[in-house]
Short mmCIF file of C-alpha atoms and ligand atoms in Angstrom, two decimals:
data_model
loop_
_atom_site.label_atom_id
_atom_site.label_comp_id
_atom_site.label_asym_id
_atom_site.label_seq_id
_atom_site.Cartn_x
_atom_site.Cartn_y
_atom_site.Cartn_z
CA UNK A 1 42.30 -50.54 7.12
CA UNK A 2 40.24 -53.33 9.38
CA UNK A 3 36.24 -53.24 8.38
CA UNK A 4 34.99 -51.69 11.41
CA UNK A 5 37.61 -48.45 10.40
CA UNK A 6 36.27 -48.98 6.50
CA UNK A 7 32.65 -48.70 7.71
CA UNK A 8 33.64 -45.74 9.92
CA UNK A 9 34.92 -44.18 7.13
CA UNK A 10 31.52 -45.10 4.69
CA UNK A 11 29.12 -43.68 7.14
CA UNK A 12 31.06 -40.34 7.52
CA UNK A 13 31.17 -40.31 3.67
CA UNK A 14 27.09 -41.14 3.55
CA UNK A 15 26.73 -38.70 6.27
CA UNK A 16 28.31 -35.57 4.40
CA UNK A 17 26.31 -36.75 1.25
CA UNK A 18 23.09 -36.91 3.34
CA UNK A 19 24.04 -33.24 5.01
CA UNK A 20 24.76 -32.36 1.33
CA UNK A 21 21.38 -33.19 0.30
CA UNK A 22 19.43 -31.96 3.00
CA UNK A 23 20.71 -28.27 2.41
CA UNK A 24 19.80 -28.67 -1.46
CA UNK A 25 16.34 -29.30 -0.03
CA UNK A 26 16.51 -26.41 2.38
CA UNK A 27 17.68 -24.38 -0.26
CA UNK A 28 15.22 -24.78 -2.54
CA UNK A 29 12.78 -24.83 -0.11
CA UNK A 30 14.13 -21.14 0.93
CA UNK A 31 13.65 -20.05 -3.21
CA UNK A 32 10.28 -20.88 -2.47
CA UNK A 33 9.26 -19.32 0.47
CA UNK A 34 11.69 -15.91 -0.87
CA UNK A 35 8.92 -14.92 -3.77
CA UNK A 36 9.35 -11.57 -5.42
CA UNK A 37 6.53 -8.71 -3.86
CA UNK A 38 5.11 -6.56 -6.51
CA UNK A 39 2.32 -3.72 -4.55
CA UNK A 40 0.02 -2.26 -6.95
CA UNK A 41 -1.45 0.72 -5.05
CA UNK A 42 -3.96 2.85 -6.80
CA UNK A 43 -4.52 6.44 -5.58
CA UNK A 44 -7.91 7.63 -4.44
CA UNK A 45 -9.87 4.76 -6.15
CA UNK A 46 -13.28 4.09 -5.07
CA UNK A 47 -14.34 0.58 -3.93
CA UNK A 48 -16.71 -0.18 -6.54
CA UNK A 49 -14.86 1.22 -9.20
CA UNK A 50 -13.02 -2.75 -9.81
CA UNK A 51 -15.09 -5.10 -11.83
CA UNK A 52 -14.28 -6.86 -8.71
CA UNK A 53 -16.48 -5.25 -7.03
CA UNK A 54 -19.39 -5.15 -9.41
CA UNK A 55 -18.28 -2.13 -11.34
CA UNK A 56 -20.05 -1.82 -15.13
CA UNK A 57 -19.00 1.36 -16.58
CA UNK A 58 -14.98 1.17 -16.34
CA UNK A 59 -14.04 -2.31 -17.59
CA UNK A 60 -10.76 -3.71 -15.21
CA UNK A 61 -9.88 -7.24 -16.67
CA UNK A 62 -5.91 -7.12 -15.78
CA UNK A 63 -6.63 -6.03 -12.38
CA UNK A 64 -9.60 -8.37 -12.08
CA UNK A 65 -7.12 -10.97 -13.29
CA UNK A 66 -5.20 -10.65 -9.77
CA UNK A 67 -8.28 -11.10 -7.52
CA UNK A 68 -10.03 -14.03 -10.14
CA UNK A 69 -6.24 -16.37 -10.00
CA UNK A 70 -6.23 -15.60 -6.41
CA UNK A 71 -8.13 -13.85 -3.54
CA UNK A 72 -10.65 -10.90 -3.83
CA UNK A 73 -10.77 -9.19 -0.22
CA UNK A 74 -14.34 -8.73 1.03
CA UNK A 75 -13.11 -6.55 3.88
CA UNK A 76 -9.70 -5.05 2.76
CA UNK A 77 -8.49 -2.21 4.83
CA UNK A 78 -6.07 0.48 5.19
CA UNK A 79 -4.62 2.10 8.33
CA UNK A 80 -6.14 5.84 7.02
CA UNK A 81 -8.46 7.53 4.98
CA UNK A 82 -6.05 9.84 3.13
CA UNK A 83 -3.00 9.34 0.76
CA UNK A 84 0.43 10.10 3.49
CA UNK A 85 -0.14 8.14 6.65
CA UNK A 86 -2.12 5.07 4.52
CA UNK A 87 1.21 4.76 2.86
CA UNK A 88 3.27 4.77 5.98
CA UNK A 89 1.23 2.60 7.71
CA UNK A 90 1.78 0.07 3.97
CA UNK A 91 5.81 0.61 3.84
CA UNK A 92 6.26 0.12 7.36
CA UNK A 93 3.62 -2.40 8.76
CA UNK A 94 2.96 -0.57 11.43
CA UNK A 95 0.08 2.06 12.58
CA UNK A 96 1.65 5.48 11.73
CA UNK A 97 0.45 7.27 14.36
CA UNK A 98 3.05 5.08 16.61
CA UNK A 99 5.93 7.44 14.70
CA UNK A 100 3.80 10.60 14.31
CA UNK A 101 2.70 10.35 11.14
CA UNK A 102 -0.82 11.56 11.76
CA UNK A 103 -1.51 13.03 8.29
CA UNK A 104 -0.16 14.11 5.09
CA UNK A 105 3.37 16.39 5.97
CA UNK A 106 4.18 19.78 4.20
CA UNK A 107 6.11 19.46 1.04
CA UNK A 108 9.02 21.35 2.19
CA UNK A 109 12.34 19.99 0.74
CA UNK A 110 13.82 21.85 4.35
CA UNK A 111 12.38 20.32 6.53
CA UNK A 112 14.27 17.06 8.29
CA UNK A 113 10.89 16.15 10.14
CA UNK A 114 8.84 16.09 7.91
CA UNK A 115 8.62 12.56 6.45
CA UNK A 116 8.59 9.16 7.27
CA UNK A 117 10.52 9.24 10.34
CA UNK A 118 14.46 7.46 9.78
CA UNK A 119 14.25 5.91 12.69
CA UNK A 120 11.64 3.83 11.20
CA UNK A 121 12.66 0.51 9.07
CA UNK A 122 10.32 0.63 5.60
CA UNK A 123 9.40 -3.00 3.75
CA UNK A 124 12.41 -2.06 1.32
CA UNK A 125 15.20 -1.50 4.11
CA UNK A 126 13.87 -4.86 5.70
CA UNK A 127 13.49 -6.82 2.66
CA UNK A 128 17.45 -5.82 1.60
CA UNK A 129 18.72 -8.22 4.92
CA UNK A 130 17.07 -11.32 2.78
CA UNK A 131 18.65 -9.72 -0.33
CA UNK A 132 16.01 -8.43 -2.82
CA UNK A 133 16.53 -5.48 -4.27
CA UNK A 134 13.62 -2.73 -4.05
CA UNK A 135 12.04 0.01 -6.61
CA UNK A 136 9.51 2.66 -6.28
CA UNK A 137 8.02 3.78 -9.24
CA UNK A 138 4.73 6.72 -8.87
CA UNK A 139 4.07 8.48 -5.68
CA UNK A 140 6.98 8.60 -2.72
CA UNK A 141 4.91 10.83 -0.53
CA UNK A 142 7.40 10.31 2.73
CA UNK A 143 8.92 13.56 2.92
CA UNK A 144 10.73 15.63 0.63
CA UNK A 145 14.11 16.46 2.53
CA UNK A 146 17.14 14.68 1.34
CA UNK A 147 17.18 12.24 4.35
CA UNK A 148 13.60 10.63 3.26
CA UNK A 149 14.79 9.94 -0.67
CA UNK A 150 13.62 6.56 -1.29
CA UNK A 151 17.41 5.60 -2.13
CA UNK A 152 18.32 6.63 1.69
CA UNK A 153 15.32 4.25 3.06
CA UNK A 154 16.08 1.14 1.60
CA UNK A 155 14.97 1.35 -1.83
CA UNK A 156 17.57 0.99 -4.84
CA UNK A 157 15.34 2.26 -7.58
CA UNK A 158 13.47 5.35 -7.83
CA UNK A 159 11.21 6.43 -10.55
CA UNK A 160 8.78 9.06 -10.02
CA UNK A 161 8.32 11.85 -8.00
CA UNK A 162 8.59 12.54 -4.25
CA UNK A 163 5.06 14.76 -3.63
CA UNK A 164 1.74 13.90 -2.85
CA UNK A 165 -0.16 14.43 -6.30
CA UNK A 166 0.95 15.45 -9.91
CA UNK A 167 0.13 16.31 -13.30
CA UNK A 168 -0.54 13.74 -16.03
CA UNK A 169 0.83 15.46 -19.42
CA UNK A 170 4.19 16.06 -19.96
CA UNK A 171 4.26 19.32 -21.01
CA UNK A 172 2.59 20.66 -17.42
CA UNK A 173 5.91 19.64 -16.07
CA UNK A 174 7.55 23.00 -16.37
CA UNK A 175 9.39 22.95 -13.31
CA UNK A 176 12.82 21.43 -12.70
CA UNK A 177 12.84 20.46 -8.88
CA UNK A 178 10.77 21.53 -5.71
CA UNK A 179 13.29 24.20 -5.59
CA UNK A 180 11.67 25.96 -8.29
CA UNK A 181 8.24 25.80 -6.16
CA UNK A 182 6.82 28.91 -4.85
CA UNK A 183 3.20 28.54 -3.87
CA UNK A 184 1.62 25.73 -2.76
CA UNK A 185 0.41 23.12 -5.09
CA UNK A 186 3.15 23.86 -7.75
CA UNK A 187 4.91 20.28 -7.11
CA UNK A 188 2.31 18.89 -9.09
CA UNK A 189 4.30 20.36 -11.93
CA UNK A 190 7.84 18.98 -11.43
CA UNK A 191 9.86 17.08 -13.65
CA UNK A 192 9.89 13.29 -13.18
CA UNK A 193 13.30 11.94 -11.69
CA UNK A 194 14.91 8.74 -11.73
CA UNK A 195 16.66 8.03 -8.80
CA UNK A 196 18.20 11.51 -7.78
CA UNK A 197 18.24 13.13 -11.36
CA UNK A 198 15.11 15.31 -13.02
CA UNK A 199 14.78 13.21 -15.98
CA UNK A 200 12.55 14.42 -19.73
CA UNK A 201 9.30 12.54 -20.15
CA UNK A 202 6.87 12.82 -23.03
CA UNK A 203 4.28 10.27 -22.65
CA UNK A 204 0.84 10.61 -20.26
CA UNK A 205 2.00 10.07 -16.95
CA UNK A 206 0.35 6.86 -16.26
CA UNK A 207 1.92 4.84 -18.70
CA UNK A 208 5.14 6.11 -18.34
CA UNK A 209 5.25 4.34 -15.14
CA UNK A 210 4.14 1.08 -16.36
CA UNK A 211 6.75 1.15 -18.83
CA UNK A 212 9.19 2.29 -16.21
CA UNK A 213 7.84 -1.14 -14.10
CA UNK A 214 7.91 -3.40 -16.48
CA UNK A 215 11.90 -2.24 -17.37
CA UNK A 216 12.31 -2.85 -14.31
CA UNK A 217 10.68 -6.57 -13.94
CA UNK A 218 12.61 -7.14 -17.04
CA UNK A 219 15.86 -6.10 -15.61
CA UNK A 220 15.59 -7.96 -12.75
CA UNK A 221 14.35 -11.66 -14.36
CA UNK A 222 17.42 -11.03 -16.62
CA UNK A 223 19.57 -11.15 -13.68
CA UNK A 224 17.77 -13.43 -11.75
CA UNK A 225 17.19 -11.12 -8.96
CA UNK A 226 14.89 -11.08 -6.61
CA UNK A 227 12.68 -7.70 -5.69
CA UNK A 228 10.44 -5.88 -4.78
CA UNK A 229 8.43 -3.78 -6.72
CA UNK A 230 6.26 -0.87 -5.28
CA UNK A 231 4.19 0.53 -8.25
CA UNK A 232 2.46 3.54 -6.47
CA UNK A 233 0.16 5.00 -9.35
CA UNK A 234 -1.08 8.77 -8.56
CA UNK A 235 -4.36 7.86 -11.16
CA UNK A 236 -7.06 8.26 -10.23
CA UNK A 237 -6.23 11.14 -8.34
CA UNK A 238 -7.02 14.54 -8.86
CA UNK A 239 -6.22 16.57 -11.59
CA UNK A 240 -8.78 14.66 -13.73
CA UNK A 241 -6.32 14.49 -17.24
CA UNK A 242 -6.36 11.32 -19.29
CA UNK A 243 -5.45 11.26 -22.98
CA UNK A 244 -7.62 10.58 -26.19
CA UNK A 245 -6.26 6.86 -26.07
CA UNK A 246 -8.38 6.16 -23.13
CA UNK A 247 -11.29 8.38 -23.49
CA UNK A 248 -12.41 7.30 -26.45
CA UNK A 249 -12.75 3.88 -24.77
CA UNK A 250 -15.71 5.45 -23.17
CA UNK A 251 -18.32 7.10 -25.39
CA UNK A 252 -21.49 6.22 -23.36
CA UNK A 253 -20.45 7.83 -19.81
CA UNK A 254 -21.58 11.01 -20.37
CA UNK A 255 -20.51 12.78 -17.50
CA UNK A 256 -17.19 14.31 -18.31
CA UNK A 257 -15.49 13.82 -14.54
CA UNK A 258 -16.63 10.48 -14.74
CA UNK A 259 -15.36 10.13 -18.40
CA UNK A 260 -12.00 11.34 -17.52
CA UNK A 261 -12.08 9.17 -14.05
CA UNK A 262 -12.90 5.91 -16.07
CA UNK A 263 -10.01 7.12 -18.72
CA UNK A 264 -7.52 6.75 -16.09
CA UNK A 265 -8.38 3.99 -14.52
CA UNK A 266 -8.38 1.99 -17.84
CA UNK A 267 -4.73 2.96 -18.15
CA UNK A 268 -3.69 1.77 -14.57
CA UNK A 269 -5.61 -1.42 -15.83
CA UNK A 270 -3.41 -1.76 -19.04
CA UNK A 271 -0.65 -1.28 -17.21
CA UNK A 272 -1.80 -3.72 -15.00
CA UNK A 273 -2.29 -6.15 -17.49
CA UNK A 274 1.69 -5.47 -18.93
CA UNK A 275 2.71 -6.18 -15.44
CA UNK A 276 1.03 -9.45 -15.38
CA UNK A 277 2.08 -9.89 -18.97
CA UNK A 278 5.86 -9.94 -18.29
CA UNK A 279 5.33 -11.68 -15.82
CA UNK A 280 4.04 -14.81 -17.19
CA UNK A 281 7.14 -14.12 -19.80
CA UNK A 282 9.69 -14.16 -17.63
CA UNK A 283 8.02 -17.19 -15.86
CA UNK A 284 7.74 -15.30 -12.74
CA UNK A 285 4.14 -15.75 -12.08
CA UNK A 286 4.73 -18.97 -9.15
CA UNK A 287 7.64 -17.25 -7.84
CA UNK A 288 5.87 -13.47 -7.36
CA UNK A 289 2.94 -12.11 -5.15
CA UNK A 290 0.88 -9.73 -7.13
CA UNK A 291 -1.11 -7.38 -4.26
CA UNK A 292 -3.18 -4.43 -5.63
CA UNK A 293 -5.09 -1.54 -3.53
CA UNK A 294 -5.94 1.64 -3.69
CA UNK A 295 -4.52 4.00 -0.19
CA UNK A 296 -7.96 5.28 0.64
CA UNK A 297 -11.19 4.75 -0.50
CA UNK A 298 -12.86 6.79 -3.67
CA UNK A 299 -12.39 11.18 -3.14
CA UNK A 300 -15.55 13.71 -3.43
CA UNK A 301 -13.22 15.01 -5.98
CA UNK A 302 -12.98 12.49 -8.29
CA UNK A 303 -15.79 11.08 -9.49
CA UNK A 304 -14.97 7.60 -8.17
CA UNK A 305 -17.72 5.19 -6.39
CA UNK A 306 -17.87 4.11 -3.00
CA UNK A 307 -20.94 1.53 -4.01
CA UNK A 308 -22.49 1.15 -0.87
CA UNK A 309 -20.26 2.04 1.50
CA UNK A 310 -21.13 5.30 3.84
CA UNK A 311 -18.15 7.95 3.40
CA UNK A 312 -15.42 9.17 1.17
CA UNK A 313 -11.74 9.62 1.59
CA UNK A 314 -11.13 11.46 4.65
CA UNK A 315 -13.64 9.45 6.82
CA UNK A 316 -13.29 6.39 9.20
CA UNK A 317 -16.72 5.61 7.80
CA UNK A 318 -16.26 2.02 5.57
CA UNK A 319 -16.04 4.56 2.41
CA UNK A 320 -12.94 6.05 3.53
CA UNK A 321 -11.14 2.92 4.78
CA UNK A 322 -12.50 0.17 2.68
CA UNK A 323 -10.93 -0.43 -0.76
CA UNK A 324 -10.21 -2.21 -3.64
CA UNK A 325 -8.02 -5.11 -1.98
CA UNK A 326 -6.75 -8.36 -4.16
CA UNK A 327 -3.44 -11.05 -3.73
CA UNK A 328 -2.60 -13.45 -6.11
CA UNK A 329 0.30 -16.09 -5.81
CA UNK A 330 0.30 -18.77 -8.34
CA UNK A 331 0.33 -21.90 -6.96
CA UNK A 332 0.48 -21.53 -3.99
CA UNK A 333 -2.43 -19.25 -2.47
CA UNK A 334 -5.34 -21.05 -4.01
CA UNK A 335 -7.55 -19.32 -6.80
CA UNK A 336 -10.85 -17.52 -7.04
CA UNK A 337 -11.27 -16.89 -3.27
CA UNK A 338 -13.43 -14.25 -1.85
CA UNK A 339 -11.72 -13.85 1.52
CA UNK A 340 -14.36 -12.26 4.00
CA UNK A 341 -12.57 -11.68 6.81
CA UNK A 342 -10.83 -7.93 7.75
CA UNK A 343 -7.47 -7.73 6.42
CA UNK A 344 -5.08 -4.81 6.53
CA UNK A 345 -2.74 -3.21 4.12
CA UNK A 346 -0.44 -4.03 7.16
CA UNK A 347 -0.13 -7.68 6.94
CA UNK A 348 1.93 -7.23 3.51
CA UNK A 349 4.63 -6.08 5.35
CA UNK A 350 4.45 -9.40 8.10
CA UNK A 351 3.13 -11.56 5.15
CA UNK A 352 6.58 -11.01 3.53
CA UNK A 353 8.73 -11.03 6.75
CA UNK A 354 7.32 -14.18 7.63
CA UNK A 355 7.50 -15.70 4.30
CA UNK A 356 11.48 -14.82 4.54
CA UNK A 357 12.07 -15.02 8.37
CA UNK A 358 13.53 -11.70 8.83
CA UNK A 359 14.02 -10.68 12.66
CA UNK A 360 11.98 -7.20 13.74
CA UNK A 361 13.82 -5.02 15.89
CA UNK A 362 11.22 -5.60 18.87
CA UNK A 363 10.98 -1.64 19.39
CA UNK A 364 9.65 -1.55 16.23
CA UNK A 365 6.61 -4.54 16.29
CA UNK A 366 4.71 -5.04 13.18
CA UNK A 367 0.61 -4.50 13.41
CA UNK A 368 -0.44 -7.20 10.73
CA UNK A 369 -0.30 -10.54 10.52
CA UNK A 370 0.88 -13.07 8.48
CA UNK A 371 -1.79 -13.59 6.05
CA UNK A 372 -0.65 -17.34 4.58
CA UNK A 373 -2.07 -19.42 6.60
CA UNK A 374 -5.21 -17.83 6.22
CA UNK A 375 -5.66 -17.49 2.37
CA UNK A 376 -4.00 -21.41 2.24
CA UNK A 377 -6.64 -22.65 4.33
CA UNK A 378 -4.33 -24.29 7.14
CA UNK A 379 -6.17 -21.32 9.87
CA UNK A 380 -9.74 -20.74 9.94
CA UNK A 381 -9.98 -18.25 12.06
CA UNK A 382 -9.61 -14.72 11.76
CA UNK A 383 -6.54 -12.28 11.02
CA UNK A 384 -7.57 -9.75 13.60
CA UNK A 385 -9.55 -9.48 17.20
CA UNK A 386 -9.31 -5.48 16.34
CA UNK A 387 -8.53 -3.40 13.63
CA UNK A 388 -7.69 0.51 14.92
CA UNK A 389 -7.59 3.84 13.25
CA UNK A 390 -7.64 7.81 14.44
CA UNK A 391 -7.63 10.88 13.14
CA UNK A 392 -5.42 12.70 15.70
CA UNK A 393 -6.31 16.16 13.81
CA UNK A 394 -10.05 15.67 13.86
CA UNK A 395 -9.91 13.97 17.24
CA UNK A 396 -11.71 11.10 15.42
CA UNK A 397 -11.73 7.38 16.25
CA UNK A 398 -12.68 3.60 14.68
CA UNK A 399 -12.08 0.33 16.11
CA UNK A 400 -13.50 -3.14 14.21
CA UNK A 401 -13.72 -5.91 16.58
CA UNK A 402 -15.06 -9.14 15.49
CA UNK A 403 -18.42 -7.97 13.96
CA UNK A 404 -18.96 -4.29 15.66
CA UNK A 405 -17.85 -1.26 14.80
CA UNK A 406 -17.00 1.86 16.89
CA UNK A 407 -16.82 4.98 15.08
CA UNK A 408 -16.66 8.70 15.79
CA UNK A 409 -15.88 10.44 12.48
CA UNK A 410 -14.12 13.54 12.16
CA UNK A 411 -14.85 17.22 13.19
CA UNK A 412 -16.17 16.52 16.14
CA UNK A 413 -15.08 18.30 19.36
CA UNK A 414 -14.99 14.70 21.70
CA UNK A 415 -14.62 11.32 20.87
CA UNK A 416 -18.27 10.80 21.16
CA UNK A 417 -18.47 7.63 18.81
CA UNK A 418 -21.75 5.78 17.71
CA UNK A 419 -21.59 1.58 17.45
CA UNK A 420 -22.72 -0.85 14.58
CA UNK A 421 -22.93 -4.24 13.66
CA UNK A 422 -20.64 -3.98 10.98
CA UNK A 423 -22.97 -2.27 8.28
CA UNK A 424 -22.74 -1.34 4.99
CA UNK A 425 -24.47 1.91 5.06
CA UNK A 426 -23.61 2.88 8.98
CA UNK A 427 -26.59 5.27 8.74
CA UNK A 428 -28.42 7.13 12.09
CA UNK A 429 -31.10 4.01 12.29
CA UNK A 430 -28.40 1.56 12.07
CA UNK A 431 -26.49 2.50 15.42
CA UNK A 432 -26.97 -0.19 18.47
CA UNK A 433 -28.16 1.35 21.67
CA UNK A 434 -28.22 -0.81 24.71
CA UNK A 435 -25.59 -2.31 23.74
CA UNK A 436 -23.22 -0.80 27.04
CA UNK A 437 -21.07 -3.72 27.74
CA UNK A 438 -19.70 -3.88 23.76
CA UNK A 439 -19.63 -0.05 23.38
CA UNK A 440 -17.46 0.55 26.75
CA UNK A 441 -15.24 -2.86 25.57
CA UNK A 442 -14.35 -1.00 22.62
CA UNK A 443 -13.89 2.23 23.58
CA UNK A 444 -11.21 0.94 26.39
CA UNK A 445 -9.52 -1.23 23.67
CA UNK A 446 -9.21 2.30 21.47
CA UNK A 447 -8.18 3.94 24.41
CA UNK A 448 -5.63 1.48 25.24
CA UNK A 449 -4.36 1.71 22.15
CA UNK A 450 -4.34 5.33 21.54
CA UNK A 451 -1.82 5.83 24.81
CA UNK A 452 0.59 3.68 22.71
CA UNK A 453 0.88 6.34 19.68
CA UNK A 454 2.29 9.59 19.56
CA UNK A 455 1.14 13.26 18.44
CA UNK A 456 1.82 14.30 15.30
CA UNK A 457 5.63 15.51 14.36
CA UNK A 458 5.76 17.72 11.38
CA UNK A 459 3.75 20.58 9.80
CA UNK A 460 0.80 19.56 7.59
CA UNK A 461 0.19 19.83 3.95
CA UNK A 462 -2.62 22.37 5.00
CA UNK A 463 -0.18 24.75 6.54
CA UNK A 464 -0.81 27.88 4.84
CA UNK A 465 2.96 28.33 4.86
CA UNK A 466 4.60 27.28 1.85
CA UNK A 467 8.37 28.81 1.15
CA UNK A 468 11.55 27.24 1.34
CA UNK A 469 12.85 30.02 2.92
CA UNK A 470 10.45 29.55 6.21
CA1 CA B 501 -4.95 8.82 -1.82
#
């Protein structure tokens, strides 16, 4: 072999090597950006009832933990005011009312409708092209009928149960499936099921699906798996049941709804905290986003706090659409931020697509936004010109743009909505008159919006119907 041939040969050699090298890098620099996705969403909880968010009486240190080693939202959205369509809008990224999902659907195991539509892809489904696996533990809430079982949308764990709310204590769940169901309301008394099969619990609801999450986290790190975890607690929602354990944690609220409220938050927080626990265990915490939020803001049934936002659960005031809102990654979204820019419960969905450079079918756009660049520092600006929401039942509208806010809340006849510099209280005094050019900007941005979605598709939860025989 002459030298020039030799050197041929050395350079192809170094070349491969090189080539060899680079794709370690790009591999590991893939295991990087592919971190596990654990949602924490709370049910009902009121804004100011996080230590967070300056509560007193209902110590939260695990859940404080996420927002203190990484970023506490100021302005944390969600895409509704009540439990079903807040949800869709979270597992799909997208506003719900583009698919129809304008409120909560009947619980009606016989109807194909109503649900979370299948032509729809949820964060699960997605997440499976850049192989993690996916589990669902607590609240489903997207449709009872076979087709909608989390197992048939993309998850491939399912603890929990597949209504809207339930009963705490084991022994209220007398009934073996939704078949058994004959008047409204009786879901909340099913049996638990894991995956498709009724399963026997006999521990307080609450922690039996913290243990059921942190089996699962366990399971996972064992086989080096990456996943996502949705951990949809039903607590704080109504019925108000929490067990001695956690009441006697609490002997100077005397108000017994408030008691019991505090109760159950305290176990979502210590179930929190075994989360986070395993976590560090497993040496997970720099390779897993931690997000926790509540689906609406705090219920007049409940005895949750608001603080001093105007509106409960149900309304497009703040109150209703505000919550609890934190994100930690360790290491690499930087700690102790208070982020005070509007987010959305959205951008999970396109924080995680981004992070892992999945494709969107472009029929089906995503409505958040990539949030990383934002809570690393490397964009200043904000997330979103607009934030939207409607009530298409109550003919009720809001749209946040930059640092106004039109709202027309529900029950009434017209979109007739009043406009704010974003305020707190959104009381009568507070609402900007003279103000023309802003008011009619926003109104033509909702109404540009609103020709985008659809009517609703199913029959609601309030139907008075309920028999599977209709
Ligand atoms: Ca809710």
């Amino acid at each position: 072999m002459n030298i020039e041939a030799l050197q041929r040969t050395m350079m192809k050699k170094t070349l491969i090597i090189l080539l060899f090298i680079v794709n370690i890098i790009h591999a590991q620099n893939r295991t990087e950006q592919n971190p596990n996705l654990i949602i924490i969403m709370t049910d009902d909880m009121g804004w100011a009832d996080v230590g967070f968010n300056g509560c007193k009486d209902i110590p939260t240190p695990n859940i404080d933990m996420i927002a203190n080693q990484g970023v506490r939202f100021e302005e944390g959205y969600v895409s509704f005011p009540v439990c079903g369509p807040s949800r869709a809008g979270l597992l799909t990224g997208r506003y719900q009312d583009r698919f129809g999902f304008t409120t909560n659907p009947s619980i009606d195991p016989n109807n194909p409708v109503a649900g979370l539509p299948t032509s729809e892809e949820t964060i699960a489904t997605v997440l499976r092209k850049a192989n993690y696996k996916s589990a669902i533990i607590g609240k489903w809430h997207m449709g009872t009928h076979p087709d909608f079982h989390p197992l048939e949308r993309g998850f491939d764990y399912f603890y929990g149960f597949l209504s809207g709310g339930h009963n705490y204590f084991p022994d209220q769940l007398t009934l073996n499936d939704l078949s058994e169901v004959t008047e409204k309301w009786q879901w909340y008394r099913t049996k638990i099921i894991e995956n498709r099969t009724k399963i026997e619990t006999d521990d307080y609801l609450t922690d039996e699906l913290s243990d059921a999450a942190v089996r699962y986290i366990d399971k996972q790190a064992e086989s080096d798996q990456r996943f996502m975890l949705y951990l949809a607690y039903n607590a704080p929602h109504t019925p108000l049941q929490a067990t001695e354990k956690y009441l006697s944690r609490f002997p100077e609220i005397k108000d017994k709804r408030r008691k019991t409220y505090a109760a159950m938050v305290s176990a979502v927080d210590d179930g929190v905290g075994r989360v986070l626990q395993k976590l560090e265990e497993k040496g997970l915490d720099e390779n897993t986003i931690i997000v926790f939020l509540s689906d609406n803001g705090g219920a007049k049934n409940n005895a949750s706090n608001n603080g001093p936002l105007r509106g409960l659960k149900g309304d497009l005031f703040e109150g209703g659409i505000r919550v609890p809102f934190a994100i930690r990654w360790k290491g690499t979204i930087p700690e102790g931020q208070n982020y005070k820019n509007p987010v959305s419960s959205l951008d999970i969905m396109a924080t995680i697509v981004s992070l892992n450079q999945i494709e969107i079918n472009p029929k089906r756009t995503l409505d958040g936004v990539d949030l990383m660049p934002f809570l690393t520092g490397k964009n200043k600006g904000l997330p979103h010109d607009i934030l939207f929401w409607r009530k298409w039942e109550q003919n009720a509208m809001a749209i946040r743009k930059g640092n106004y806010k039109l709202v027309a809340n529900q029950n009434k006849e017209k979109y007739i909505p009043d406009l704010y510099q974003m305020d707190l209280s959104e009381s009568e005094d507070k609402i900007l008159k003279n103000k023309d050019k802003v008011y009619s900007e926003l109104l033509s941005d909702w109404n540009q919006w609103n020709k985008e979605l659809k009517d609703r598709i199913f029959p609601t939860l309030q139907d008075r119907w309920w028999t599977t025989q209709d």
